[in-house]
Amino acid sequence: MPAPSSSKRLQNQVALVTGGSSGIGAGVAKSLAAEGARVFVNYSRSANDAAEVVREIEQAGGQATAVQADVSREEDVLRMFDQIREQAGTLHILVNNSGIQDDAPLLDMTLEQWQKVIGVNLTGQFLCAREAAREFVRRGPQPEISKATGKIICMSSVHELIPWAGHVNYATSKGGVMQLMKTMAQELAPHRIRVNSIGPGAIATPINHSARDTPQEEKNLLTLIPYGRVGEPADIGHVAVWLASDESDYVTGITLFADGGMTLYPGFADNG
Ligand code: NAD
């Protein structure tokens, strides 16, 4: 049975989930909506996927709206935030989730591959976080809605910590997200804006389906996960709800790894 609305942790709050049309972003959008947030589901190209996420949220009794923007393009991001302000008045929660991979060995990686991944994964997070912070500061505190003036959650990765051969653009983007998050957290704390990251391990989504195609590939992947299972988008959705809620009001500037122990260096468990 759904919780009564008075006990929902994100009641009366407006959230934007970038890349909410697929994978982890879709899971996060559904989890935030289930806790009472009105969710803007951003997509870049896949309007149908975003519409499907909106439909699922509405069917479950939540509120959602699809909003198009390529987060690597400043004009798109500005237009998206204008649209959110026009339709919902303000924003309380940003989940900076959009991300891509375009893998190649360093020796073969083109400048285009490098710039494309940095553009979405790092510049996209900067642009959306800047606009969200501007909106939080413009609107000011609303203590009847949330203790913090605003919350920013960056989707990082275990690869903000673990180097990843063959993915230098992706790993560098996530290392950059770590410093982006921490520096913004330091700078925005006096405004009572909290900024944190989630560091997922292996979550079953389209971004990594090629690493789980065959039973052998799945088995190889599981050797990296002490907890013995691949994660689901809902695992990350639950963490996002907590980081967005007043339950984490004293938490800012951290990466919360949700990785089944991938960052515990499992290779050292019996070979240290
Ligand atoms: P996914 O491919 O299912 O989702 C990526 C999302 O980003 C899609 O909704 C896509 O539309 C959106 N996107 C791509 N380019 C965009 C652009 N230019 N503008 C706006 N949106 C754009 O993959 P996912 O696994 O759900 O990835 C979501 C985030 O989680 C990414 O930042 C990824 O790096 C991170 N992550 C994923 C895993 C994992 O194992 N799946 C692990 C660690 C981190």
Short mmCIF file of C-alpha atoms and ligand atoms in Angstrom, two decimals:
data_model
loop_
_atom_site.label_atom_id
_atom_site.label_comp_id
_atom_site.label_asym_id
_atom_site.label_seq_id
_atom_site.Cartn_x
_atom_site.Cartn_y
_atom_site.Cartn_z
CA MET A 1 0.00 0.00 0.00
CA PRO A 2 1.46 3.48 -0.85
CA ALA A 3 2.54 5.59 2.15
CA PRO A 4 0.08 8.38 3.12
CA SER A 5 1.13 11.62 1.41
CA SER A 6 1.99 13.35 4.72
CA SER A 7 4.80 10.83 5.30
CA LYS A 8 6.33 11.20 1.85
CA ARG A 9 9.84 12.54 2.16
CA LEU A 10 9.88 14.85 -0.89
CA GLN A 11 6.34 16.21 -0.80
CA ASN A 12 5.87 19.60 -2.55
CA GLN A 13 9.36 19.51 -4.05
CA VAL A 14 10.27 19.89 -7.71
CA ALA A 15 13.05 17.69 -9.09
CA LEU A 16 14.92 17.52 -12.39
CA VAL A 17 16.57 14.26 -13.40
CA THR A 18 18.81 14.65 -16.44
CA GLY A 19 18.83 11.58 -18.64
CA GLY A 20 15.72 10.44 -16.78
CA SER A 21 14.48 8.61 -19.86
CA SER A 22 16.62 5.50 -19.37
CA GLY A 23 18.48 3.26 -16.93
CA ILE A 24 19.55 4.77 -13.62
CA GLY A 25 17.90 8.12 -14.39
CA ALA A 26 14.54 6.44 -14.98
CA GLY A 27 14.94 4.52 -11.71
CA VAL A 28 15.81 7.72 -9.84
CA ALA A 29 12.88 9.63 -11.40
CA LYS A 30 10.45 6.91 -10.27
CA SER A 31 11.89 6.77 -6.74
CA LEU A 32 11.73 10.57 -6.30
CA ALA A 33 8.16 10.66 -7.64
CA ALA A 34 7.11 7.84 -5.30
CA GLU A 35 8.23 10.09 -2.42
CA GLY A 36 6.02 12.93 -3.61
CA ALA A 37 8.36 15.03 -5.79
CA ARG A 38 7.09 16.51 -9.05
CA VAL A 39 9.73 15.20 -11.46
CA PHE A 40 10.96 16.70 -14.72
CA VAL A 41 12.28 13.82 -16.81
CA ASN A 42 14.98 15.17 -19.12
CA TYR A 43 15.88 13.48 -22.37
CA SER A 44 18.13 14.43 -25.24
CA ARG A 45 16.77 12.44 -28.20
CA SER A 46 14.53 9.68 -26.87
CA ALA A 47 11.17 11.45 -26.48
CA ASN A 48 9.31 8.14 -26.49
CA ASP A 49 11.37 6.70 -23.65
CA ALA A 50 10.85 9.86 -21.58
CA ALA A 51 7.09 9.72 -22.27
CA GLU A 52 7.04 6.09 -21.08
CA VAL A 53 8.77 7.03 -17.78
CA VAL A 54 6.26 9.89 -17.32
CA ARG A 55 3.40 7.49 -18.01
CA GLU A 56 4.69 4.95 -15.45
CA ILE A 57 5.08 7.67 -12.80
CA GLU A 58 1.58 9.01 -13.44
CA GLN A 59 0.11 5.50 -13.37
CA ALA A 60 1.66 5.03 -9.93
CA GLY A 61 -0.05 8.25 -8.78
CA GLY A 62 2.94 10.59 -9.17
CA GLN A 63 3.57 13.80 -11.11
CA ALA A 64 6.04 14.02 -14.00
CA THR A 65 6.79 16.05 -17.12
CA ALA A 66 9.20 15.28 -19.96
CA VAL A 67 11.66 18.05 -20.88
CA GLN A 68 14.09 18.01 -23.80
CA ALA A 69 17.68 19.32 -23.63
CA ASP A 70 21.12 18.21 -24.70
CA VAL A 71 22.90 18.94 -21.42
CA SER A 72 26.20 19.63 -23.20
CA ARG A 73 24.64 22.66 -24.94
CA GLU A 74 24.28 25.82 -22.87
CA GLU A 75 21.31 27.18 -24.84
CA ASP A 76 19.42 23.91 -24.32
CA VAL A 77 20.11 23.92 -20.58
CA LEU A 78 18.96 27.55 -20.19
CA ARG A 79 15.77 26.77 -22.12
CA MET A 80 15.11 23.68 -19.96
CA PHE A 81 15.42 25.68 -16.72
CA ASP A 82 13.14 28.42 -18.12
CA GLN A 83 10.57 25.75 -18.93
CA ILE A 84 10.77 24.28 -15.40
CA ARG A 85 10.34 27.74 -13.81
CA GLU A 86 7.37 28.50 -16.08
CA GLN A 87 5.64 25.20 -15.36
CA ALA A 88 6.52 24.57 -11.71
CA GLY A 89 7.70 27.94 -10.35
CA THR A 90 11.04 26.73 -9.02
CA LEU A 91 13.29 23.70 -8.47
CA HIS A 92 14.41 21.99 -5.23
CA ILE A 93 16.38 18.93 -6.40
CA LEU A 94 18.73 18.41 -9.34
CA VAL A 95 19.96 14.92 -10.18
CA ASN A 96 22.80 15.39 -12.65
CA ASN A 97 22.58 11.94 -14.17
CA SER A 98 23.11 12.15 -17.96
CA GLY A 99 26.20 10.27 -19.05
CA ILE A 100 27.65 8.41 -21.99
CA GLN A 101 30.55 6.13 -22.84
CA ASP A 102 32.48 6.15 -26.11
CA ASP A 103 35.31 3.73 -25.48
CA ALA A 104 38.65 3.33 -27.22
CA PRO A 105 42.23 2.54 -26.25
CA LEU A 106 44.18 5.73 -25.61
CA LEU A 107 46.29 5.17 -28.73
CA ASP A 108 43.18 5.17 -30.91
CA MET A 109 40.96 7.67 -29.12
CA THR A 110 39.98 10.62 -31.26
CA LEU A 111 39.61 14.18 -30.02
CA GLU A 112 35.94 13.93 -30.97
CA GLN A 113 35.43 10.92 -28.67
CA TRP A 114 37.22 12.73 -25.86
CA GLN A 115 35.23 15.96 -26.26
CA LYS A 116 31.88 14.22 -26.66
CA VAL A 117 32.20 12.33 -23.37
CA ILE A 118 33.64 15.26 -21.43
CA GLY A 119 30.92 17.49 -22.95
CA VAL A 120 28.01 15.40 -21.65
CA ASN A 121 29.48 13.86 -18.48
CA LEU A 122 31.37 16.88 -17.09
CA THR A 123 30.38 20.10 -18.88
CA GLY A 124 26.74 18.96 -18.82
CA GLN A 125 26.89 18.52 -15.04
CA PHE A 126 28.53 21.95 -14.63
CA LEU A 127 25.89 23.71 -16.76
CA CYS A 128 22.92 22.09 -15.01
CA ALA A 129 24.39 22.55 -11.53
CA ARG A 130 25.11 26.23 -12.21
CA GLU A 131 21.55 26.85 -13.36
CA ALA A 132 20.08 24.90 -10.43
CA ALA A 133 22.24 26.82 -7.94
CA ARG A 134 21.22 30.13 -9.54
CA GLU A 135 17.57 29.15 -9.12
CA PHE A 136 18.04 28.01 -5.50
CA VAL A 137 19.76 31.30 -4.59
CA ARG A 138 17.13 33.38 -6.46
CA ARG A 139 14.26 31.62 -4.68
CA GLY A 140 15.90 31.49 -1.23
CA PRO A 141 15.05 29.18 1.66
CA GLN A 142 11.64 27.50 2.02
CA PRO A 143 12.02 25.78 5.41
CA GLU A 144 8.41 24.61 5.34
CA ILE A 145 9.34 22.49 2.30
CA SER A 146 12.92 21.39 3.04
CA LYS A 147 15.69 22.27 5.50
CA ALA A 148 18.13 22.89 2.63
CA THR A 149 17.57 25.66 0.10
CA GLY A 150 18.42 23.15 -2.63
CA LYS A 151 20.00 19.78 -3.25
CA ILE A 152 22.29 18.75 -6.09
CA ILE A 153 23.13 15.08 -6.64
CA CYS A 154 25.82 14.24 -9.19
CA MET A 155 25.87 10.78 -10.76
CA SER A 156 29.51 9.87 -10.58
CA SER A 157 30.89 6.31 -10.70
CA VAL A 158 33.32 3.98 -8.98
CA HIS A 159 35.58 5.29 -11.77
CA GLU A 160 36.02 8.62 -10.00
CA LEU A 161 38.38 6.42 -7.93
CA ILE A 162 39.26 3.33 -9.98
CA PRO A 163 41.32 3.90 -13.15
CA TRP A 164 39.80 2.22 -16.22
CA ALA A 165 42.04 1.31 -19.16
CA GLY A 166 40.31 1.75 -22.50
CA HIS A 167 37.93 4.35 -21.07
CA VAL A 168 40.21 7.33 -20.41
CA ASN A 169 37.56 9.89 -21.46
CA TYR A 170 34.91 8.36 -19.17
CA ALA A 171 37.18 7.85 -16.13
CA THR A 172 38.55 11.39 -16.51
CA SER A 173 35.02 12.81 -16.70
CA LYS A 174 34.07 11.08 -13.44
CA GLY A 175 37.30 12.19 -11.72
CA GLY A 176 36.30 15.69 -12.80
CA VAL A 177 32.79 15.23 -11.42
CA MET A 178 34.34 14.45 -8.02
CA GLN A 179 36.13 17.83 -7.86
CA LEU A 180 33.15 19.63 -9.41
CA MET A 181 30.91 18.19 -6.68
CA LYS A 182 33.30 18.91 -3.80
CA THR A 183 34.13 22.43 -4.92
CA MET A 184 30.46 23.28 -5.45
CA ALA A 185 29.64 21.79 -2.03
CA GLN A 186 32.26 24.02 -0.41
CA GLU A 187 31.14 27.11 -2.30
CA LEU A 188 27.38 26.61 -1.90
CA ALA A 189 27.20 25.45 1.74
CA PRO A 190 26.78 29.05 3.03
CA HIS A 191 23.62 29.21 0.88
CA ARG A 192 22.42 26.00 2.55
CA ILE A 193 22.69 24.16 -0.73
CA ARG A 194 23.88 20.58 -0.34
CA VAL A 195 25.89 18.90 -3.09
CA ASN A 196 26.74 15.19 -3.08
CA SER A 197 27.53 12.40 -5.53
CA ILE A 198 26.41 8.84 -5.93
CA GLY A 199 29.11 6.44 -7.11
CA PRO A 200 27.35 3.45 -8.67
CA GLY A 201 29.23 0.24 -9.35
CA ALA A 202 27.81 -2.06 -12.04
CA ILE A 203 24.11 -1.35 -12.50
CA ALA A 204 22.11 -3.23 -15.15
CA THR A 205 21.32 -0.53 -17.74
CA PRO A 206 21.84 -0.01 -21.50
CA ILE A 207 25.20 1.76 -20.91
CA ASN A 208 26.94 -1.50 -19.93
CA HIS A 209 24.88 -4.22 -21.61
CA SER A 210 27.92 -5.31 -23.63
CA ALA A 211 29.70 -6.22 -20.37
CA ARG A 212 26.81 -8.55 -19.44
CA ASP A 213 25.96 -10.10 -22.82
CA THR A 214 27.05 -13.68 -22.11
CA PRO A 215 27.01 -15.79 -18.92
CA GLN A 216 30.85 -15.74 -18.97
CA GLU A 217 30.91 -11.92 -19.15
CA GLU A 218 28.40 -11.73 -16.29
CA LYS A 219 30.58 -14.16 -14.26
CA ASN A 220 33.70 -12.04 -14.93
CA LEU A 221 31.81 -8.93 -13.82
CA LEU A 222 30.71 -10.64 -10.60
CA THR A 223 34.35 -11.28 -9.61
CA LEU A 224 34.54 -7.48 -9.15
CA ILE A 225 31.47 -7.34 -6.88
CA PRO A 226 31.97 -8.86 -3.40
CA TYR A 227 28.24 -8.60 -2.65
CA GLY A 228 27.59 -11.04 -5.49
CA ARG A 229 24.98 -9.30 -7.62
CA VAL A 230 24.75 -6.63 -10.29
CA GLY A 231 22.84 -3.56 -9.09
CA GLU A 232 19.43 -2.37 -10.27
CA PRO A 233 18.38 1.24 -11.03
CA ALA A 234 16.15 1.14 -7.92
CA ASP A 235 19.27 0.57 -5.75
CA ILE A 236 20.45 3.99 -6.90
CA GLY A 237 16.96 5.51 -6.73
CA HIS A 238 16.76 4.73 -3.02
CA VAL A 239 20.12 6.40 -2.37
CA ALA A 240 19.04 9.46 -4.37
CA VAL A 241 15.86 9.80 -2.28
CA TRP A 242 17.90 9.75 0.92
CA LEU A 243 20.42 12.32 -0.36
CA ALA A 244 17.57 14.57 -1.51
CA SER A 245 15.61 14.27 1.74
CA ASP A 246 16.00 16.08 5.06
CA GLU A 247 17.24 12.79 6.55
CA SER A 248 20.65 13.64 5.06
CA ASP A 249 20.50 17.34 5.99
CA TYR A 250 23.99 17.30 7.57
CA VAL A 251 25.58 15.52 4.59
CA THR A 252 27.34 17.54 1.92
CA GLY A 253 30.43 17.05 -0.22
CA ILE A 254 30.52 13.25 -0.17
CA THR A 255 30.40 10.50 -2.75
CA LEU A 256 28.14 7.73 -1.53
CA PHE A 257 29.32 4.58 -3.29
CA ALA A 258 26.50 2.14 -4.05
CA ASP A 259 28.57 -0.60 -5.59
CA GLY A 260 28.16 -3.94 -3.77
CA GLY A 261 31.72 -3.47 -2.53
CA MET A 262 33.44 -2.86 -5.88
CA THR A 263 35.59 -0.14 -4.30
CA LEU A 264 36.83 -2.60 -1.64
CA TYR A 265 39.56 -3.84 -4.02
CA PRO A 266 38.18 -7.42 -4.12
CA GLY A 267 41.36 -8.65 -5.86
CA PHE A 268 43.08 -8.26 -2.47
CA ALA A 269 40.57 -10.48 -0.64
CA ASP A 270 42.69 -13.62 -1.08
CA ASN A 271 45.77 -12.32 -2.85
CA GLY A 272 47.06 -9.45 -0.70
P1 NAD B 1 21.86 4.90 -19.89
O1 NAD B 1 22.56 4.84 -21.19
O2 NAD B 1 20.70 4.01 -19.65
O3 NAD B 1 21.38 6.38 -19.57
C1 NAD B 1 22.10 7.52 -19.93
C2 NAD B 1 21.12 8.68 -20.01
O4 NAD B 1 21.84 9.85 -20.38
C3 NAD B 1 20.02 8.46 -21.04
O5 NAD B 1 18.78 8.81 -20.46
C4 NAD B 1 20.38 9.42 -22.16
O6 NAD B 1 19.25 9.91 -22.83
C5 NAD B 1 21.07 10.53 -21.37
N1 NAD B 1 21.91 11.36 -22.21
C6 NAD B 1 22.91 10.97 -23.06
N2 NAD B 1 23.41 12.04 -23.70
C7 NAD B 1 22.71 13.12 -23.27
C8 NAD B 1 22.76 14.51 -23.54
N3 NAD B 1 23.64 15.01 -24.44
N4 NAD B 1 21.89 15.32 -22.91
C9 NAD B 1 20.97 14.83 -22.03
N5 NAD B 1 20.89 13.54 -21.72
C10 NAD B 1 21.76 12.69 -22.33
O7 NAD B 1 22.99 4.64 -18.80
P2 NAD B 1 22.94 4.63 -17.19
O8 NAD B 1 23.73 3.47 -16.78
O9 NAD B 1 21.57 4.78 -16.70
O10 NAD B 1 23.81 5.93 -16.86
C11 NAD B 1 23.33 7.00 -16.08
C12 NAD B 1 24.49 7.62 -15.32
O11 NAD B 1 25.00 6.67 -14.38
C13 NAD B 1 25.66 8.04 -16.18
O12 NAD B 1 26.19 9.27 -15.72
C14 NAD B 1 26.67 6.92 -15.97
O13 NAD B 1 27.99 7.36 -16.16
C15 NAD B 1 26.39 6.60 -14.51
N6 NAD B 1 26.87 5.29 -14.09
C16 NAD B 1 26.31 4.13 -14.60
C17 NAD B 1 26.79 2.90 -14.16
C18 NAD B 1 26.20 1.60 -14.61
O14 NAD B 1 26.75 0.55 -14.28
N7 NAD B 1 25.11 1.59 -15.35
C19 NAD B 1 27.84 2.86 -13.24
C20 NAD B 1 28.39 4.04 -12.78
C21 NAD B 1 27.90 5.25 -13.21
#
